[in-house]
Coordinates of C-alpha atoms and ligand atoms in Angstrom, one line a residue:
Chain A
M1 CA 0.1 0.1 0.3
I2 CA 2.8 2.3 1.1
D3 CA 4.3 1.7 -1.8
Y4 CA 1.6 1.8 -4.1
I5 CA 1.0 5.5 -2.4
I6 CA 5.2 6.3 -3.3
R7 CA 5.5 5.3 -7.0
L8 CA 2.0 7.3 -7.4
M9 CA 3.5 10.2 -6.3
P10 CA 5.7 11.5 -8.7
S11 CA 2.6 12.1 -11.4
M12 CA 0.1 13.4 -8.5
L13 CA 2.8 15.8 -7.9
S14 CA 3.5 17.4 -11.2
G15 CA -0.5 17.2 -11.3
L16 CA -0.3 19.3 -8.1
Q17 CA 2.0 21.3 -9.7
T18 CA -0.4 22.2 -12.5
T19 CA -2.8 23.1 -10.1
L20 CA -1.4 25.3 -8.3
E21 CA 0.1 26.9 -10.9
I22 CA -3.4 27.8 -12.2
F23 CA -4.4 28.9 -8.4
A24 CA -1.6 31.1 -8.0
I25 CA -1.5 32.9 -11.6
T26 CA -5.2 33.6 -10.9
L27 CA -5.1 35.2 -7.8
I28 CA -1.8 37.1 -9.5
V29 CA -4.0 38.3 -12.3
S30 CA -7.4 38.9 -10.7
I31 CA -7.6 40.1 -7.5
P32 CA -5.4 43.2 -9.2
L33 CA -7.9 43.2 -11.7
G34 CA -10.7 43.0 -9.7
I35 CA -9.7 46.2 -7.7
L36 CA -10.2 47.9 -11.2
V37 CA -13.3 46.3 -12.1
A38 CA -14.5 47.5 -8.8
I39 CA -12.6 51.3 -9.6
G40 CA -14.4 51.1 -12.9
R41 CA -17.8 50.3 -11.2
Q42 CA -18.1 53.9 -9.5
S43 CA -16.7 55.9 -12.1
K44 CA -19.2 58.5 -13.9
I45 CA -18.2 57.4 -17.1
K46 CA -22.1 55.6 -18.2
P47 CA -20.3 53.4 -21.0
L48 CA -17.5 51.7 -18.8
V49 CA -20.6 51.4 -15.8
A50 CA -22.5 49.4 -18.3
V51 CA -19.8 46.9 -20.2
L52 CA -18.9 46.2 -16.9
Q53 CA -22.0 45.7 -15.6
V54 CA -22.4 43.3 -18.4
Y55 CA -19.5 41.8 -17.7
I56 CA -19.7 41.0 -14.5
W57 CA -23.3 39.8 -15.3
V58 CA -22.4 37.4 -18.0
M59 CA -19.5 35.7 -15.8
R60 CA -21.5 35.0 -12.5
G61 CA -24.5 34.5 -14.0
T62 CA -22.7 31.7 -16.5
P63 CA -20.9 28.4 -15.7
L64 CA -17.3 28.7 -15.5
L65 CA -17.0 25.4 -17.2
L66 CA -19.1 26.8 -20.1
Q67 CA -16.3 29.4 -20.2
I68 CA -13.9 27.6 -19.9
V69 CA -15.6 25.4 -23.1
F70 CA -16.4 28.3 -24.6
I71 CA -12.7 30.1 -24.9
F72 CA -10.8 26.3 -25.8
F73 CA -13.8 25.2 -27.5
G74 CA -16.0 27.6 -28.7
L75 CA -13.6 30.7 -30.1
P76 CA -11.8 28.7 -32.5
I77 CA -14.7 27.8 -34.9
I78 CA -14.0 31.7 -35.0
G79 CA -10.6 32.0 -36.1
I80 CA -10.1 32.6 -32.2
T81 CA -7.3 29.7 -31.3
F82 CA -5.7 29.4 -27.6
D83 CA -3.6 26.9 -26.5
R84 CA -5.2 24.6 -23.4
Y85 CA -2.8 26.5 -20.8
P86 CA -3.9 29.9 -21.9
A87 CA -6.7 29.2 -22.4
A88 CA -7.6 27.9 -19.2
L89 CA -5.8 30.6 -17.3
I90 CA -8.2 33.7 -19.3
A91 CA -11.4 31.7 -17.8
F92 CA -10.5 31.5 -14.6
I93 CA -9.0 35.3 -14.4
L94 CA -11.8 36.5 -16.3
N95 CA -14.3 34.8 -13.9
Y96 CA -12.7 35.7 -10.6
A97 CA -11.9 39.6 -11.4
A98 CA -15.2 38.9 -11.7
Y99 CA -16.3 37.9 -8.4
F100 CA -13.4 39.8 -6.4
G101 CA -14.2 42.9 -7.7
E102 CA -17.3 42.5 -6.2
I103 CA -16.7 41.5 -3.3
F104 CA -13.8 45.0 -4.0
R105 CA -17.1 46.8 -4.8
G106 CA -19.2 45.6 -1.3
G107 CA -16.2 46.7 0.3
I108 CA -15.6 50.2 -1.2
E109 CA -19.5 51.1 -0.5
S110 CA -19.1 49.7 3.1
I111 CA -17.1 52.1 4.2
D112 CA -18.2 55.8 5.7
K113 CA -18.1 58.2 3.3
G114 CA -16.7 61.0 5.9
Q115 CA -13.2 59.4 5.2
Y116 CA -13.1 60.6 2.5
D117 CA -14.4 64.2 2.8
A118 CA -11.7 63.7 6.3
A119 CA -8.7 62.7 3.3
K120 CA -9.9 65.9 1.4
V121 CA -10.0 68.5 3.5
L122 CA -6.0 67.9 4.9
G123 CA -5.4 68.1 0.9
F124 CA -5.3 63.6 -0.4
T125 CA -5.8 63.3 -4.3
P126 CA -9.1 60.8 -4.8
A127 CA -5.1 58.4 -5.8
K128 CA -3.3 59.3 -2.5
T129 CA -7.1 59.1 -0.7
F130 CA -7.6 55.3 -2.1
K131 CA -4.1 54.5 -1.4
R132 CA -3.6 55.4 2.1
I133 CA -7.2 55.1 3.6
I134 CA -9.6 53.5 1.3
L135 CA -7.6 50.2 0.0
P136 CA -6.4 49.4 4.1
Q137 CA -9.9 49.2 5.0
M138 CA -11.4 47.6 2.6
I139 CA -8.5 45.0 2.5
K140 CA -9.7 44.1 6.4
I141 CA -14.2 43.8 5.3
V142 CA -13.4 41.8 2.4
L143 CA -10.9 38.8 4.2
P144 CA -13.2 37.0 5.2
S145 CA -15.5 37.0 1.3
I146 CA -12.0 36.2 -0.6
A147 CA -10.6 34.0 1.4
N148 CA -14.2 32.1 0.8
E149 CA -13.7 32.5 -3.0
V150 CA -9.6 32.0 -2.4
I151 CA -10.9 27.9 -1.0
T152 CA -13.4 27.7 -3.8
L153 CA -10.8 28.7 -6.2
V154 CA -8.8 25.7 -5.5
K155 CA -10.9 23.0 -6.3
D156 CA -12.1 25.1 -8.8
T157 CA -8.7 24.4 -11.1
A158 CA -10.1 20.4 -11.1
L159 CA -12.4 22.2 -13.8
V160 CA -9.4 22.3 -16.1
Y161 CA -9.6 19.1 -17.0
V162 CA -11.8 19.6 -19.7
V163 CA -9.5 21.2 -21.8
G164 CA -7.0 18.0 -21.2
L165 CA -4.5 19.2 -18.6
G166 CA -2.8 17.1 -16.6
E167 CA -4.0 18.9 -12.7
L168 CA -4.6 16.7 -9.6
L169 CA -7.6 16.1 -11.0
R170 CA -7.1 14.6 -13.5
A171 CA -3.5 12.8 -12.4
G172 CA -5.9 10.8 -10.0
K173 CA -8.4 9.6 -12.4
I174 CA -5.7 8.3 -15.1
A175 CA -4.1 6.2 -12.5
S176 CA -7.3 5.4 -10.9
N177 CA -8.5 3.9 -13.8
R178 CA -5.5 2.4 -15.0
D179 CA -5.0 0.3 -11.3
A180 CA -8.5 0.1 -11.0
S181 CA -7.7 1.1 -7.9
L182 CA -9.6 4.0 -4.9
T183 CA -6.4 5.3 -3.4
P184 CA -5.4 7.5 -6.6
L185 CA -9.0 9.7 -5.7
V186 CA -8.8 9.3 -1.9
M187 CA -5.4 11.0 -2.5
V188 CA -6.5 13.5 -4.3
G189 CA -9.0 14.5 -2.1
V190 CA -6.2 14.4 1.0
L191 CA -4.2 16.6 -1.4
Y192 CA -7.6 19.1 -1.7
L193 CA -7.8 18.7 1.8
V194 CA -3.9 20.0 2.7
L195 CA -4.3 23.5 0.4
T196 CA -7.7 23.9 1.7
A197 CA -6.4 24.1 5.3
L198 CA -3.8 25.8 4.7
L199 CA -5.0 28.9 2.9
T200 CA -7.7 28.4 5.7
V201 CA -4.7 29.1 8.0
V202 CA -2.9 31.2 5.7
F203 CA -6.5 33.9 5.5
Q204 CA -7.1 33.2 9.6
K205 CA -3.0 35.2 10.6
L206 CA -4.3 37.3 7.6
E207 CA -7.6 38.5 9.4
E208 CA -5.5 38.1 12.5
K209 CA -2.9 40.8 11.4
Y210 CA -5.5 42.6 10.9
A211 CA -7.8 42.7 14.1
Y212 CA -5.3 45.6 15.7
Y213 CA -8.5 48.2 15.3
Q214 CA -12.1 48.2 15.3
Chain B
M1 CA -9.1 89.1 8.6
V2 CA -8.5 85.2 7.9
L3 CA -12.4 84.6 6.4
S4 CA -14.0 86.5 4.9
V5 CA -17.5 84.6 3.4
Q6 CA -19.5 87.2 0.9
G7 CA -22.8 86.7 -1.1
L8 CA -22.8 83.1 -0.5
Y9 CA -25.7 80.7 -2.5
K10 CA -26.4 77.0 -2.9
S11 CA -29.4 74.4 -3.1
F12 CA -29.7 70.5 -3.2
K13 CA -32.0 70.2 -5.9
G14 CA -33.3 73.4 -6.0
K15 CA -34.2 74.0 -3.1
P16 CA -32.2 77.4 -1.6
V17 CA -30.3 76.1 1.4
L18 CA -27.7 79.4 2.3
E19 CA -29.2 82.4 0.7
D20 CA -26.2 85.4 0.3
V21 CA -24.7 84.2 3.4
S22 CA -22.6 87.0 4.6
F23 CA -19.6 87.3 7.0
E24 CA -15.9 87.7 7.7
L25 CA -13.7 86.2 11.0
G26 CA -10.5 87.9 12.5
K27 CA -7.1 86.7 13.5
G28 CA -7.6 85.1 16.1
E29 CA -11.2 85.8 16.9
I30 CA -13.5 83.2 17.5
L31 CA -17.0 83.3 15.8
A32 CA -20.1 81.0 16.1
I33 CA -22.5 79.7 14.3
I34 CA -26.0 79.2 15.9
G35 CA -29.0 77.5 14.7
R36 CA -31.4 75.1 14.4
S37 CA -30.5 71.6 13.1
G38 CA -31.3 72.1 9.7
A39 CA -30.8 75.8 9.0
G40 CA -28.1 75.3 6.8
K41 CA -24.9 75.7 9.6
T42 CA -22.8 73.0 8.0
T43 CA -23.6 73.5 4.8
I44 CA -21.3 76.4 5.7
L45 CA -18.6 74.9 7.0
R46 CA -18.6 72.4 3.6
C47 CA -18.2 74.7 1.3
V48 CA -15.4 76.9 3.7
N49 CA -13.8 73.8 3.3
N50 CA -14.8 73.3 -0.2
L51 CA -16.2 69.9 0.3
V52 CA -19.3 71.4 -2.0
K53 CA -19.5 73.9 -4.2
C54 CA -21.3 76.8 -4.0
D55 CA -23.8 78.2 -6.4
R56 CA -22.5 82.1 -5.7
G57 CA -20.6 83.8 -3.9
T58 CA -17.0 84.4 -2.7
I59 CA -14.6 82.9 -0.4
Q60 CA -11.3 84.0 0.5
V61 CA -8.8 83.1 2.9
D62 CA -5.8 84.2 4.2
G63 CA -5.9 86.6 1.0
M64 CA -6.8 83.5 -1.1
Y65 CA -10.1 83.6 -3.4
L66 CA -11.3 80.1 -2.7
C67 CA -13.9 81.0 -5.3
K68 CA -14.4 84.3 -7.1
D69 CA -17.9 85.6 -7.5
D70 CA -18.1 87.5 -11.2
G71 CA -21.6 88.3 -11.1
E72 CA -22.9 85.2 -12.7
K73 CA -21.3 82.8 -11.3
S74 CA -18.7 81.3 -9.1
N75 CA -14.9 80.6 -10.5
Y76 CA -12.9 78.3 -8.3
A77 CA -9.3 78.6 -7.5
R78 CA -6.8 76.2 -9.2
Q79 CA -5.8 72.9 -8.4
A80 CA -2.0 74.4 -6.7
D81 CA -3.6 77.0 -5.4
M82 CA -6.2 75.0 -3.7
L83 CA -3.8 72.9 -2.0
K84 CA -1.9 76.2 -0.6
I85 CA -5.8 77.2 0.5
R86 CA -6.2 73.9 1.9
K87 CA -3.1 74.1 4.2
K88 CA -5.1 77.1 5.9
L89 CA -7.8 75.3 6.8
G90 CA -8.6 72.8 9.8
L91 CA -11.9 70.8 10.4
V92 CA -13.0 69.2 13.0
F93 CA -15.9 67.1 12.0
Q94 CA -18.8 66.6 14.0
N95 CA -18.1 63.2 14.5
F96 CA -14.2 63.4 13.7
N97 CA -13.8 61.3 10.9
L98 CA -10.6 59.9 11.9
F99 CA -8.8 57.5 9.7
P100 CA -9.5 53.6 12.4
H101 CA -6.4 51.8 10.6
M102 CA -3.9 54.3 12.4
S103 CA -3.0 54.9 15.2
V104 CA -3.5 58.9 17.0
L105 CA 0.1 60.0 15.8
E106 CA -0.6 58.6 12.5
N107 CA -3.6 60.6 12.3
I108 CA -2.0 63.6 12.7
V109 CA 0.8 63.2 10.6
E110 CA -0.4 61.7 7.0
A111 CA -1.3 64.9 6.1
P112 CA 2.3 66.3 6.7
I113 CA 3.8 64.0 5.4
N114 CA 2.5 62.3 2.7
V115 CA 0.7 65.1 0.9
F116 CA 2.4 68.0 2.3
G117 CA 6.2 66.6 2.1
T118 CA 6.8 67.0 5.8
P119 CA 10.5 65.3 7.2
K120 CA 8.6 62.3 9.3
K121 CA 11.1 64.0 11.8
D122 CA 9.2 67.6 12.4
A123 CA 6.5 65.9 11.6
E124 CA 6.5 64.1 14.7
Q125 CA 7.7 66.5 16.7
K126 CA 4.5 68.6 16.3
A127 CA 2.7 66.4 16.6
M128 CA 4.1 65.7 20.2
Q129 CA 4.1 68.8 20.8
L130 CA -0.6 69.8 19.6
L131 CA -1.1 66.1 22.0
E132 CA 1.1 67.7 25.0
M133 CA -1.3 71.0 24.2
L134 CA -4.3 68.5 24.2
E135 CA -3.0 66.8 27.7
L136 CA -2.5 63.0 25.2
E137 CA 0.6 62.4 25.7
D138 CA -0.4 59.0 26.4
K139 CA -2.6 57.6 23.7
V140 CA 0.2 58.5 20.7
S141 CA 0.4 54.9 19.8
S142 CA -3.8 54.0 20.9
Y143 CA -6.0 53.8 18.0
P144 CA -9.4 55.7 17.3
F145 CA -11.8 52.5 18.7
E146 CA -9.6 52.6 21.9
L147 CA -10.4 56.7 22.4
S148 CA -13.7 58.4 24.4
G149 CA -15.9 60.6 22.3
G150 CA -14.2 63.7 24.3
Q151 CA -10.8 62.3 22.9
K152 CA -11.1 61.5 19.6
Q153 CA -11.7 64.9 19.3
R154 CA -9.1 66.4 20.6
V155 CA -7.1 63.9 18.2
A156 CA -9.2 65.4 15.7
I157 CA -8.2 68.6 16.7
A158 CA -4.5 68.2 16.6
R159 CA -4.7 66.5 13.3
A160 CA -6.2 69.9 12.2
C161 CA -3.6 72.1 13.6
A162 CA -0.8 69.8 12.4
L163 CA -1.1 71.5 8.8
N164 CA -0.7 75.5 10.7
P165 CA -4.5 76.1 10.0
M166 CA -5.3 80.3 10.4
V167 CA -8.9 79.4 10.3
M168 CA -10.0 76.0 12.3
C169 CA -13.8 75.2 11.3
L170 CA -15.3 73.0 14.0
D171 CA -18.4 71.5 13.6
E172 CA -21.3 71.2 16.7
P173 CA -18.5 70.4 18.7
T174 CA -20.5 69.7 22.3
S175 CA -22.9 67.0 20.2
A176 CA -20.9 64.5 20.8
L177 CA -19.8 65.2 24.8
D178 CA -20.8 64.0 27.8
P179 CA -21.8 68.0 29.8
E180 CA -18.9 67.6 32.2
L181 CA -16.6 67.4 29.0
R182 CA -17.9 70.9 27.8
E183 CA -15.8 73.0 29.5
G184 CA -12.9 71.1 28.7
I185 CA -13.8 72.0 24.5
A186 CA -13.7 75.7 25.6
V187 CA -10.8 75.5 27.3
T188 CA -9.6 74.3 24.4
I189 CA -10.9 76.6 21.2
E190 CA -9.4 79.9 23.2
K191 CA -6.0 78.2 23.4
L192 CA -6.7 77.7 19.3
A193 CA -7.6 81.7 19.5
Q194 CA -4.8 82.7 21.6
E195 CA -2.1 81.2 18.7
G196 CA -3.1 83.4 16.4
M197 CA -6.3 81.3 15.0
G198 CA -9.2 82.5 14.0
V199 CA -12.3 79.8 15.1
L200 CA -15.3 79.4 13.4
L201 CA -17.7 76.9 15.0
I202 CA -21.2 75.5 14.6
T203 CA -22.9 75.2 16.8
H204 CA -27.0 74.2 18.0
D205 CA -25.6 75.2 21.9
M206 CA -26.8 78.5 22.8
S207 CA -25.6 77.9 26.2
F208 CA -22.1 76.6 24.9
A209 CA -21.7 79.7 22.1
K210 CA -22.5 81.9 25.2
R211 CA -19.6 80.1 27.1
V212 CA -17.2 80.6 24.3
A213 CA -17.8 82.7 21.1
Q214 CA -16.9 86.6 20.6
R215 CA -19.0 87.3 18.4
I216 CA -22.4 84.9 17.2
I217 CA -24.3 84.7 14.2
F218 CA -28.1 83.8 14.0
M219 CA -29.0 81.9 11.0
D220 CA -33.1 80.5 10.1
E221 CA -33.5 78.7 7.4
G222 CA -30.2 79.5 5.3
Q223 CA -30.4 83.3 5.8
I224 CA -28.5 85.3 8.7
V225 CA -31.3 86.7 10.8
E226 CA -28.5 88.1 13.7
E227 CA -25.4 89.2 13.8
R228 CA -23.7 91.0 17.1
S229 CA -20.7 90.7 19.7
K230 CA -21.9 88.3 22.1
D231 CA -22.9 90.2 25.2
E232 CA -25.3 92.6 22.5
F233 CA -26.6 89.3 21.2
F234 CA -27.5 88.0 24.7
D235 CA -28.3 91.8 25.9
N236 CA -31.3 93.1 23.6
I237 CA -32.8 90.6 21.3
E238 CA -35.2 91.9 19.6
N239 CA -36.1 89.8 16.9
Q240 CA -38.6 86.6 17.6
R241 CA -37.4 84.2 15.3
V242 CA -34.1 84.8 18.1
K243 CA -36.4 85.0 20.6
N244 CA -37.5 82.0 20.0
F245 CA -34.6 80.2 19.7
I246 CA -32.7 81.5 22.9
G247 CA -35.6 81.1 25.5
D248 CA -34.9 79.9 28.4
Y249 CA -30.9 81.7 28.0
A250 CA -32.5 85.1 27.3
Ligands
LIG1 N1 -26.1 66.7 -0.2 C1 -27.2 67.3 0.3 N2 -27.7 67.1 -0.7 C2 -29.5 67.1 -0.5 N3 -29.7 67.9 0.4 C3 -29.5 68.5 1.5 C4 -26.9 67.8 1.8 N4 -26.8 67.9 2.5 C5 -27.4 69.5 3.7 N5 -28.4 69.4 2.3 C6 -30.2 70.2 3.3 O1 -29.7 71.3 3.4 C7 -30.4 71.9 4.6 C8 -29.8 72.1 6.0 O2 -28.8 71.2 6.4 P1 -27.2 71.3 7.3 O3 -26.5 72.8 6.3 O4 -26.6 70.9 7.2 O5 -28.1 72.3 8.3 P2 -27.3 72.0 10.3 O6 -26.0 72.1 9.8 O7 -28.4 74.1 10.4 O8 -28.3 71.5 10.4 C9 -31.2 70.2 4.9 O9 -32.2 70.7 4.7 C10 -30.2 69.5 5.0 O10 -31.1 68.3 4.1
LIG2 MG1 -25.0 70.3 10.9

C-alpha cells in the first residue's frame, strides 16, 4: 500500500504543480484586476459602468465550465485559437476578477463617506485617498469573503481537466482507471484537503493581522 | 481678517439651503454660528472647506480666493492654489472622521508627511507638541476605537492643527460630548484662538456659544438673521425668531 502510494507520487506531484500554477496565476492577476473592476464600477463614465455590469453579469451568471469550454472549444470556430493552458487561465482570470470585483466594490461602498471628506480637507488627491485610506480599510472588510473565494478557486482548478490539462484530478483519475484502484482518488481528496486547510490558516493569520483596529 | 465669505448661495436639487450668507472672521477671533438643525450651518462649513461647491459667492481665506463670484457664477481656485488654501484651513467634523486603521500619531502626521512632504521627524515632533497641548501624550500609539468621544475630538483637533491652519472650523463640537467635558473643549478652543487662529464654530447649543464665542451669528432657513458681539447678542434680542430659539437662555 505504502509502496503503491510512493509509486503514484511523481504523477500526483506533477498534477499538483499544474493545479498550484493555475491557482497562483489566477489569484495574482485577478485580484488587481478585480480592484480595477471595482473602481471602474464607481466611475462616472456611464458606458464603462454598463460594460462592466454586463461583464459581471455574464461571468457570474454562467458556469465557469461553460466559459472554459467556450474559450477553448468555441472560439476556434470563429478563428480565435488558444492553447489549452492560456485558454484555461483566461477563463479563470476573467471569471474570478468579476467575483473579486464585486467583493471589492461591496468593501469600498461600506466605508463611511466621512473618510473621503477627511482625506479631502487634508489635501489628499483621489489616488492617495484610495491608496492610504480606502484600500487598507477595504482589505480588512473583504478578507473573509476573499478567503471563501480563494478556497473555492482551489477546488475550481479541477475544471481545467476538460481541456485536457494534467492537473491533480486528472492525475488521480488516470491512475485510478489504470490500476482499478480507489487509492489515487482518495489521495487527490487528501491533497485538496491539505491545500484548503493551509489556506484557511493563512487567511486566519491575515485576519489576525488586521484585527489591531475595529 | 483670515476668512471672508460674501454673498454665498447654495441649493441642493433646487432647494435653497444658503441665501446670501456673508460674514468675516478675524485673526484670533472666535465666531459662533448658531441656529436650529437644518438651518444650513454645516453647509457653510462644507462650502468654506470646499467639500461642496457653492452656486454663487466669494470665499477668501487669508487673502487667497477659494472662489470668486464674477457676477454670474462662482469660479474656483486652480488645483495648485487649492492645496495652499487647504493648508490654511482646518476642519473638525461633527463625528471626527478619524482614520480607524491609523494610530493617533499616524492620524496626525499622515497629511503633513504624505501630502505636504514634511520630513517625518519634524512632523512627529509637531504632533507630539500638539498632543501635549491637548493632554493626549499617553495616547500616541492608541487607535481611535480605544478612545473616548472627548479624546477622539482632541485627536481630530490635533490632526487639523498639524498643518498650522489660519482658520479652524468646528462642527457641533459639543454634540458628541458628555456635559462635563464642555468646559474642556471651550478651553481648548480658547487656546487655539490665543495661538492666532480664527475659530469658526457651528452649534445649536446656545449655552456653549455664550461660554466661548466673542461674536455670534444667528441663522435660520439659510439666511443670517442676527450678527452681534456676544454681549450685545444676549442683551438686546429683538428678532422674534431669535427669541423663540433662545428661549430659556435669554
Ligand atoms: N448633500 C446634500 N444633499 C441634499 N440636501 C442636503 C445636503 N446637505 C445638506 N442638505 C440639506 O440642507 C439643509 C441644511 O443642512 P445642514 O447644513 O446640514 O444644516 P445644519 O448643519 O444647520 O443642521 C437641510 O435641509 C439638509 O437636508
Ligand atoms: Mg449640522
